[in-house]
Short mmCIF file of C-alpha atoms in Angstrom, two decimals:
data_model
loop_
_atom_site.label_atom_id
_atom_site.label_comp_id
_atom_site.label_asym_id
_atom_site.label_seq_id
_atom_site.Cartn_x
_atom_site.Cartn_y
_atom_site.Cartn_z
CA UNK A 1 -13.86 2.77 -0.43
CA UNK A 2 -16.79 2.04 1.22
CA UNK A 3 -17.06 4.39 3.95
CA UNK A 4 -18.45 2.03 6.24
CA UNK A 5 -15.51 -0.64 6.20
CA UNK A 6 -12.92 3.00 6.74
CA UNK A 7 -15.22 3.32 10.07
CA UNK A 8 -15.07 -0.66 10.81
CA UNK A 9 -11.31 -0.84 10.19
CA UNK A 10 -10.49 2.14 12.47
CA UNK A 11 -12.82 1.27 15.23
CA UNK A 12 -11.21 -2.34 14.88
CA UNK A 13 -7.71 -0.98 15.59
CA UNK A 14 -9.06 -0.01 18.91
CA UNK A 15 -10.48 -3.47 19.95
CA UNK A 16 -14.50 -1.88 18.99
CA UNK A 17 -16.09 -4.42 16.98
CA UNK A 18 -19.33 -2.91 16.75
CA UNK A 19 -18.90 -1.12 13.67
CA UNK A 20 -17.71 -4.24 11.76
CA UNK A 21 -20.77 -6.35 12.65
CA UNK A 22 -23.21 -3.89 10.44
CA UNK A 23 -20.56 -5.08 7.28
CA UNK A 24 -21.62 -7.47 4.46
CA UNK A 25 -19.48 -9.38 2.02
CA UNK A 26 -18.20 -6.36 -0.04
CA UNK A 27 -17.20 -4.39 2.69
CA UNK A 28 -15.57 -6.80 4.21
CA UNK A 29 -13.61 -7.73 1.00
CA UNK A 30 -12.88 -3.57 1.56
CA UNK A 31 -11.81 -3.91 4.46
CA UNK A 32 -9.29 -6.88 4.21
CA UNK A 33 -7.91 -5.06 1.61
CA UNK A 34 -7.28 -2.24 3.13
CA UNK A 35 -5.97 -3.76 6.26
CA UNK A 36 -3.48 -5.59 4.46
CA UNK A 37 -2.05 -2.13 2.35
CA UNK A 38 -1.56 -0.61 5.82
CA UNK A 39 0.10 -3.56 7.71
CA UNK A 40 -2.67 -3.65 10.05
CA UNK A 41 -2.98 -7.44 10.05
CA UNK A 42 -1.08 -8.31 12.91
CA UNK A 43 -2.58 -5.90 14.73
CA UNK A 44 -5.95 -7.25 13.67
CA UNK A 45 -5.13 -10.96 14.51
CA UNK A 46 -4.08 -9.94 18.27
CA UNK A 47 -7.48 -8.21 18.97
CA UNK A 48 -9.94 -9.99 17.22
CA UNK A 49 -8.51 -13.44 15.44
CA UNK A 50 -12.05 -14.89 16.96
CA UNK A 51 -14.66 -12.42 15.46
CA UNK A 52 -13.52 -11.92 12.11
CA UNK A 53 -14.69 -13.72 8.59
CA UNK A 54 -12.43 -16.96 8.29
CA UNK A 55 -10.67 -15.76 5.31
CA UNK A 56 -9.85 -12.24 6.88
CA UNK A 57 -8.63 -14.05 10.23
CA UNK A 58 -6.27 -16.45 8.08
CA UNK A 59 -4.85 -13.58 5.94
CA UNK A 60 -3.76 -11.66 9.42
CA UNK A 61 -2.55 -14.81 11.16
CA UNK A 62 -0.59 -15.55 8.09
CA UNK A 63 0.74 -11.64 8.54
CA UNK A 64 1.11 -12.04 12.12
CA UNK A 65 3.67 -15.17 11.51
CA UNK A 66 5.57 -13.12 8.57
CA UNK A 67 5.98 -10.34 10.75
CA UNK A 68 6.94 -12.26 13.75
CA UNK A 69 9.58 -13.50 11.36
CA UNK A 70 10.60 -10.34 9.77
CA UNK A 71 10.84 -8.88 13.76
CA UNK A 72 13.70 -11.43 13.96
CA UNK A 73 15.64 -10.02 11.29
CA UNK A 74 14.91 -6.63 11.78
CA UNK A 75 16.80 -7.07 15.09
CA UNK A 76 19.59 -8.71 13.76
CA UNK A 77 19.91 -5.58 11.37
CA UNK A 78 19.43 -3.04 13.92
CA UNK A 79 22.37 -4.47 16.08
CA UNK A 80 24.76 -5.19 12.84
CA UNK A 81 23.86 -1.37 11.81
CA UNK A 82 24.65 -0.13 15.86
CA UNK A 83 28.10 -2.09 15.46
CA UNK A 84 29.06 -0.68 12.24
CA UNK A 85 28.53 2.79 12.99
CA UNK A 86 29.60 2.20 16.30
CA UNK A 87 33.46 1.32 14.90
CA UNK A 88 33.80 4.93 13.65
CA UNK A 89 32.20 6.44 17.12
CA UNK A 90 28.47 6.74 15.82
CA UNK A 91 25.73 5.56 18.06
CA UNK A 92 22.29 5.64 15.70
CA UNK A 93 19.26 6.72 17.11
CA UNK A 94 16.24 4.51 15.77
CA UNK A 95 13.20 6.15 15.13
CA UNK A 96 9.46 5.37 14.39
CA UNK A 97 8.65 1.42 14.22
CA UNK A 98 12.08 0.44 14.64
CA UNK A 99 12.08 2.03 18.12
CA UNK A 100 8.56 1.67 19.07
CA UNK A 101 8.00 -2.01 18.11
CA UNK A 102 11.24 -2.66 20.55
CA UNK A 103 9.68 -0.83 23.63
CA UNK A 104 5.99 0.20 23.19
CA UNK A 105 3.93 -2.91 21.79
CA UNK A 106 3.35 -5.56 23.46
CA UNK A 107 5.54 -7.97 20.85
CA UNK A 108 7.44 -6.74 17.73
CA UNK A 109 5.20 -8.54 15.14
CA UNK A 110 2.56 -6.00 16.22
CA UNK A 111 4.18 -3.42 14.00
CA UNK A 112 5.16 -4.55 11.09
CA UNK A 113 7.93 -1.82 8.97
CA UNK A 114 8.69 -1.36 5.80
CA UNK A 115 12.80 -0.23 6.13
CA UNK A 116 14.48 0.94 9.69
CA UNK A 117 14.98 4.56 10.21
CA UNK A 118 18.12 5.78 12.05
CA UNK A 119 19.02 9.41 12.63
CA UNK A 120 22.58 10.13 13.09
CA UNK A 121 24.30 13.64 14.10
CA UNK A 122 23.90 16.27 10.80
CA UNK A 123 28.12 16.67 11.23
CA UNK A 124 28.04 12.92 11.14
CA UNK A 125 26.13 11.58 8.28
CA UNK A 126 28.90 11.68 6.03
CA UNK A 127 30.83 8.96 7.57
CA UNK A 128 27.57 7.14 8.43
CA UNK A 129 26.71 7.23 4.50
CA UNK A 130 29.94 6.33 3.42
CA UNK A 131 30.89 3.34 6.42
CA UNK A 132 27.59 1.55 5.58
CA UNK A 133 28.83 1.49 2.02
CA UNK A 134 31.81 0.09 2.57
CA UNK A 135 30.11 -2.55 5.07
CA UNK A 136 27.98 -3.40 2.27
CA UNK A 137 24.78 -1.47 2.25
CA UNK A 138 23.88 -0.47 -1.29
CA UNK A 139 21.82 2.16 -2.76
CA UNK A 140 18.49 0.73 -3.66
CA UNK A 141 18.39 2.94 -6.80
CA UNK A 142 21.13 4.76 -8.40
CA UNK A 143 22.58 7.69 -6.92
CA UNK A 144 23.14 10.05 -9.40
CA UNK A 145 24.31 13.11 -7.27
CA UNK A 146 27.24 13.71 -5.09
CA UNK A 147 26.86 13.47 -0.91
CA UNK A 148 26.34 17.22 -0.48
CA UNK A 149 23.58 17.93 -3.03
CA UNK A 150 21.94 14.57 -1.28
CA UNK A 151 22.37 16.13 2.23
CA UNK A 152 21.01 19.92 0.74
CA UNK A 153 17.68 18.10 -0.75
CA UNK A 154 15.94 16.31 2.16
CA UNK A 155 16.30 15.25 5.67
CA UNK A 156 17.04 11.38 4.68
CA UNK A 157 19.31 10.15 2.31
CA UNK A 158 18.66 7.54 -0.61
CA UNK A 159 17.17 4.11 0.83
CA UNK A 160 19.91 1.69 1.36
CA UNK A 161 19.97 -2.57 1.30
CA UNK A 162 21.62 -4.08 4.47
CA UNK A 163 23.86 -7.35 3.32
CA UNK A 164 20.73 -8.97 4.95
CA UNK A 165 17.91 -7.63 2.59
CA UNK A 166 16.88 -5.05 5.14
CA UNK A 167 16.33 -1.52 4.14
CA UNK A 168 17.52 1.36 6.48
CA UNK A 169 16.70 5.09 5.77
CA UNK A 170 19.58 7.42 7.54
CA UNK A 171 18.00 10.40 8.65
CA UNK A 172 20.29 13.57 9.18
CA UNK A 173 17.58 15.53 10.62
CA UNK A 174 13.83 14.59 11.87
CA UNK A 175 11.70 15.61 9.87
CA UNK A 176 12.97 18.40 7.32
CA UNK A 177 15.70 20.10 5.25
CA UNK A 178 17.54 22.71 7.03
CA UNK A 179 16.29 26.02 7.89
CA UNK A 180 12.88 24.83 6.11
CA UNK A 181 10.66 27.56 6.65
CA UNK A 182 7.11 25.61 5.43
CA UNK A 183 8.51 23.13 8.27
CA UNK A 184 8.04 22.82 12.21
CA UNK A 185 11.02 23.62 13.80
CA UNK A 186 13.15 20.65 14.87
CA UNK A 187 13.94 20.12 18.37
CA UNK A 188 17.65 20.76 19.19
CA UNK A 189 18.67 18.50 21.87
CA UNK A 190 17.67 14.99 20.48
CA UNK A 191 20.73 13.33 21.39
CA UNK A 192 21.30 15.23 24.64
CA UNK A 193 17.82 13.36 25.66
CA UNK A 194 18.06 10.16 23.73
CA UNK A 195 17.26 6.66 26.26
CA UNK A 196 18.92 2.94 25.77
CA UNK A 197 16.89 0.15 25.80
CA UNK A 198 18.67 -3.40 25.78
CA UNK A 199 21.88 -1.94 24.18
CA UNK A 200 20.11 0.36 21.45
CA UNK A 201 19.79 4.31 21.95
CA UNK A 202 16.21 5.86 20.89
CA UNK A 203 15.31 9.82 21.00
CA UNK A 204 13.07 10.32 24.12
CA UNK A 205 9.41 9.08 24.17
CA UNK A 206 8.16 12.95 24.04
CA UNK A 207 10.84 13.64 20.67
CA UNK A 208 9.63 10.25 19.25
CA UNK A 209 6.01 11.81 20.02
CA UNK A 210 6.71 14.92 18.20
CA UNK A 211 8.46 13.20 14.96
CA UNK A 212 5.47 10.63 15.26
CA UNK A 213 3.26 13.75 14.48
CA UNK A 214 5.36 15.94 12.48
CA UNK A 215 5.90 12.94 9.89
CA UNK A 216 2.11 12.00 9.67
CA UNK A 217 0.58 15.18 8.96
CA UNK A 218 3.12 18.05 8.66
CA UNK A 219 5.24 15.75 6.16
CA UNK A 220 3.00 13.19 4.79
CA UNK A 221 -1.12 14.53 5.29
CA UNK A 222 -1.90 11.38 7.03
CA UNK A 223 -1.00 9.40 3.99
CA UNK A 224 1.05 7.20 5.30
CA UNK A 225 -1.78 5.32 7.17
CA UNK A 226 -3.89 4.86 10.74
CA UNK A 227 -0.71 3.03 11.98
CA UNK A 228 0.38 6.60 13.30
CA UNK A 229 -2.66 6.26 15.58
CA UNK A 230 -2.04 3.20 17.33
CA UNK A 231 1.74 4.15 17.43
CA UNK A 232 0.70 7.06 19.76
CA UNK A 233 -1.48 5.13 21.82
CA UNK A 234 1.06 2.35 22.78
CA UNK A 235 3.89 5.14 23.25
CA UNK A 236 1.53 7.04 25.80
CA UNK A 237 0.65 3.68 27.02
CA UNK A 238 4.16 2.52 27.89
CA UNK A 239 5.75 5.66 29.24
CA UNK A 240 4.68 8.48 31.36
CA UNK A 241 5.04 11.68 28.99
CA UNK A 242 5.45 14.60 30.24
CA UNK A 243 2.61 16.45 28.37
CA UNK A 244 3.03 19.89 29.44
CA UNK A 245 6.46 19.83 28.48
CA UNK A 246 4.87 18.39 24.78
CA UNK A 247 2.56 21.10 24.57
CA UNK A 248 4.96 23.87 25.26
CA UNK A 249 7.59 22.69 22.71
CA UNK A 250 4.67 22.40 19.94
CA UNK A 251 3.95 25.54 20.78
CA UNK A 252 7.00 27.02 20.40
CA UNK A 253 8.11 25.28 17.15
CA UNK A 254 4.81 24.86 15.07
CA UNK A 255 3.49 21.60 15.12
CA UNK A 256 0.69 22.15 18.08
CA UNK A 257 -2.53 22.40 15.73
CA UNK A 258 -0.67 18.43 14.35
CA UNK A 259 -0.45 16.79 17.55
CA UNK A 260 -3.82 18.06 18.75
CA UNK A 261 -5.26 16.24 15.65
CA UNK A 262 -3.58 12.92 16.06
CA UNK A 263 -4.72 12.97 19.59
CA UNK A 264 -7.73 13.66 18.38
CA UNK A 265 -8.15 10.57 15.68
CA UNK A 266 -6.32 8.75 18.44
CA UNK A 267 -8.56 9.49 21.32
CA UNK A 268 -11.46 8.72 18.44
CA UNK A 269 -10.34 5.39 17.25
CA UNK A 270 -7.83 3.93 19.57
CA UNK A 271 -6.92 4.90 22.98
CA UNK A 272 -10.58 6.38 24.30
CA UNK A 273 -9.41 8.96 27.01
CA UNK A 274 -6.31 10.29 25.82
CA UNK A 275 -7.49 14.02 24.80
CA UNK A 276 -8.21 14.32 28.87
CA UNK A 277 -4.95 12.27 29.66
CA UNK A 278 -3.07 14.77 27.76
CA UNK A 279 -4.37 18.13 28.37
CA UNK A 280 -4.90 18.84 24.96
CA UNK A 281 -5.45 22.41 24.94
CA UNK A 282 -6.80 22.86 21.42
CA UNK A 283 -10.33 22.00 19.72
CA UNK A 284 -10.07 20.77 15.87
CA UNK A 285 -12.14 21.45 13.23
CA UNK A 286 -15.35 18.71 12.91
CA UNK A 287 -14.22 19.04 8.73
CA UNK A 288 -10.64 17.52 9.42
CA UNK A 289 -11.49 15.13 12.07
CA UNK A 290 -14.19 14.23 9.00
CA UNK A 291 -12.26 14.39 6.60
CA UNK A 292 -9.15 12.23 8.12
CA UNK A 293 -10.28 8.73 7.63
CA UNK A 294 -10.33 9.08 3.66
CA UNK A 295 -6.50 10.73 4.37
CA UNK A 296 -5.59 7.85 6.74
CA UNK A 297 -6.65 4.70 4.47
CA UNK A 298 -6.37 5.56 0.93
CA UNK A 299 -4.54 2.97 -1.41
CA UNK A 300 -0.98 3.54 -0.75
CA UNK A 301 0.18 2.79 -4.45
CA UNK A 302 -2.54 6.06 -5.47
CA UNK A 303 -1.78 8.02 -3.09
CA UNK A 304 0.79 9.94 -5.87
CA UNK A 305 -2.23 11.08 -7.63
CA UNK A 306 -3.75 13.40 -4.88
CA UNK A 307 0.07 14.44 -4.27
CA UNK A 308 0.10 15.70 -7.78
CA UNK A 309 -2.95 17.28 -7.75
CA UNK A 310 -2.39 19.20 -4.83
CA UNK A 311 0.69 20.53 -6.24
CA UNK A 312 -0.62 22.13 -9.21
CA UNK A 313 -2.60 24.67 -6.62
CA UNK A 314 -0.32 24.62 -3.95
CA UNK A 315 3.15 23.79 -4.90
CA UNK A 316 4.16 24.67 -1.27
CA UNK A 317 3.18 21.89 0.45
CA UNK A 318 5.63 19.16 1.55
CA UNK A 319 5.09 16.10 -0.72
CA UNK A 320 4.92 18.05 -3.86
CA UNK A 321 7.94 19.78 -3.68
CA UNK A 322 10.80 18.13 -5.42
CA UNK A 323 13.55 16.88 -3.48
CA UNK A 324 16.22 16.72 -6.10
CA UNK A 325 16.77 18.66 -9.68
CA UNK A 326 14.14 17.63 -12.10
CA UNK A 327 15.07 16.06 -15.51
CA UNK A 328 12.33 18.59 -17.48
CA UNK A 329 14.01 17.62 -20.98
CA UNK A 330 13.58 14.04 -20.66
CA UNK A 331 11.02 13.54 -22.97
CA UNK A 332 10.20 10.13 -21.65
CA UNK A 333 10.29 11.68 -17.90
CA UNK A 334 7.59 14.10 -19.25
CA UNK A 335 5.85 11.65 -21.23
CA UNK A 336 5.47 9.73 -18.18
CA UNK A 337 4.86 12.52 -15.56
CA UNK A 338 1.96 13.65 -18.37
CA UNK A 339 0.27 10.25 -18.43
CA UNK A 340 0.14 10.47 -14.57
CA UNK A 341 -1.26 13.45 -14.43
CA UNK A 342 -3.74 12.33 -16.57
CA UNK A 343 -4.86 9.82 -14.47
CA UNK A 344 -5.11 11.35 -11.45
CA UNK A 345 -7.43 14.43 -12.86
CA UNK A 346 -10.07 11.45 -13.74
CA UNK A 347 -9.56 10.19 -10.53
CA UNK A 348 -12.45 11.71 -8.51
CA UNK A 349 -10.84 9.86 -5.26
CA UNK A 350 -8.03 11.39 -5.94
CA UNK A 351 -9.36 15.07 -6.71
CA UNK A 352 -11.22 14.39 -3.24
CA UNK A 353 -8.30 13.77 -1.82
CA UNK A 354 -5.85 16.75 -3.04
CA UNK A 355 -8.72 18.97 -2.03
CA UNK A 356 -8.86 17.76 1.55
CA UNK A 357 -4.97 17.76 2.05
CA UNK A 358 -4.91 21.01 0.92
CA UNK A 359 -7.43 22.44 3.41
CA UNK A 360 -5.50 20.37 6.24
CA UNK A 361 -2.35 22.39 5.27
CA UNK A 362 -4.44 25.53 5.21
CA UNK A 363 -5.53 24.69 8.38
CA UNK A 364 -2.22 24.02 9.60
CA UNK A 365 -0.84 27.05 8.95
CA UNK A 366 -3.46 29.48 10.21
#
């Protein structure tokens, strides 16, 4: 993937069209593919509709229209889910994009989502799961384990599809299994500090910041895409964050370096001045910053390759750990896995990103 196209796309997210002016036709094509892959079309339409090549401008305008229609369906789905769980005395907290789209962006269409992420208290997760199943929500894929096994394996339950077709991911914890020694400690007062907007509940802005940072860096090694940088910038613009409390909690819980990395990247590409406003106490090595665009903008359909290769040398990376029993005795599963691994080994981009992921987690753990 073109480094010039990556640089230009990240700069465009911060309303800087300068680097894009030097792109040739091939690089514009690469930029368009990355923008579509990472759901950036609505933002580009909002920020640069008059300065993009005609074909890309049309694609971004169409993406914005689709996102606007989707945003209305997602809001109906939020309210329906709130009502289903409310009948059982469970108040869900909406997470990540499902929260930010409503209170941090100028319009919900600027923050497209693949699903709704919802947090419920761990002791109410089983009741919430069965309430949704009774209301017509169905697992996206067959569920082969009982609830106890599912709950012990991951911080969220298998993806559900609502009666309206909207996908829902029900979380019991923000980012890790209970007492996971390899992940930062979770805050204990998320529900005590929740905030409400228009009849819906969300974590406090500070807890949303923590979740965005840990999810992007510790859980996903930056491979979930650059929207997190815009999320952080919009969150900081929309709310007066208590930065002293954020850094104190980050230091206590073990995600301070991840926070410094995300703030540094947001400052560089999206939100000039954020480092000073946040009073970030840590410097991020140049090598970690330099590797970030490659990880942030890798093709989503290929990111499993880097994850597989990273797992060969450092199996404790969060993405490389199994969250359910693996069918090692199934020859078809083994053959499929062997084929995917062979493809990964032959992919120089995957090998490079696997090394970058491993280096990132080595720095996080120092």
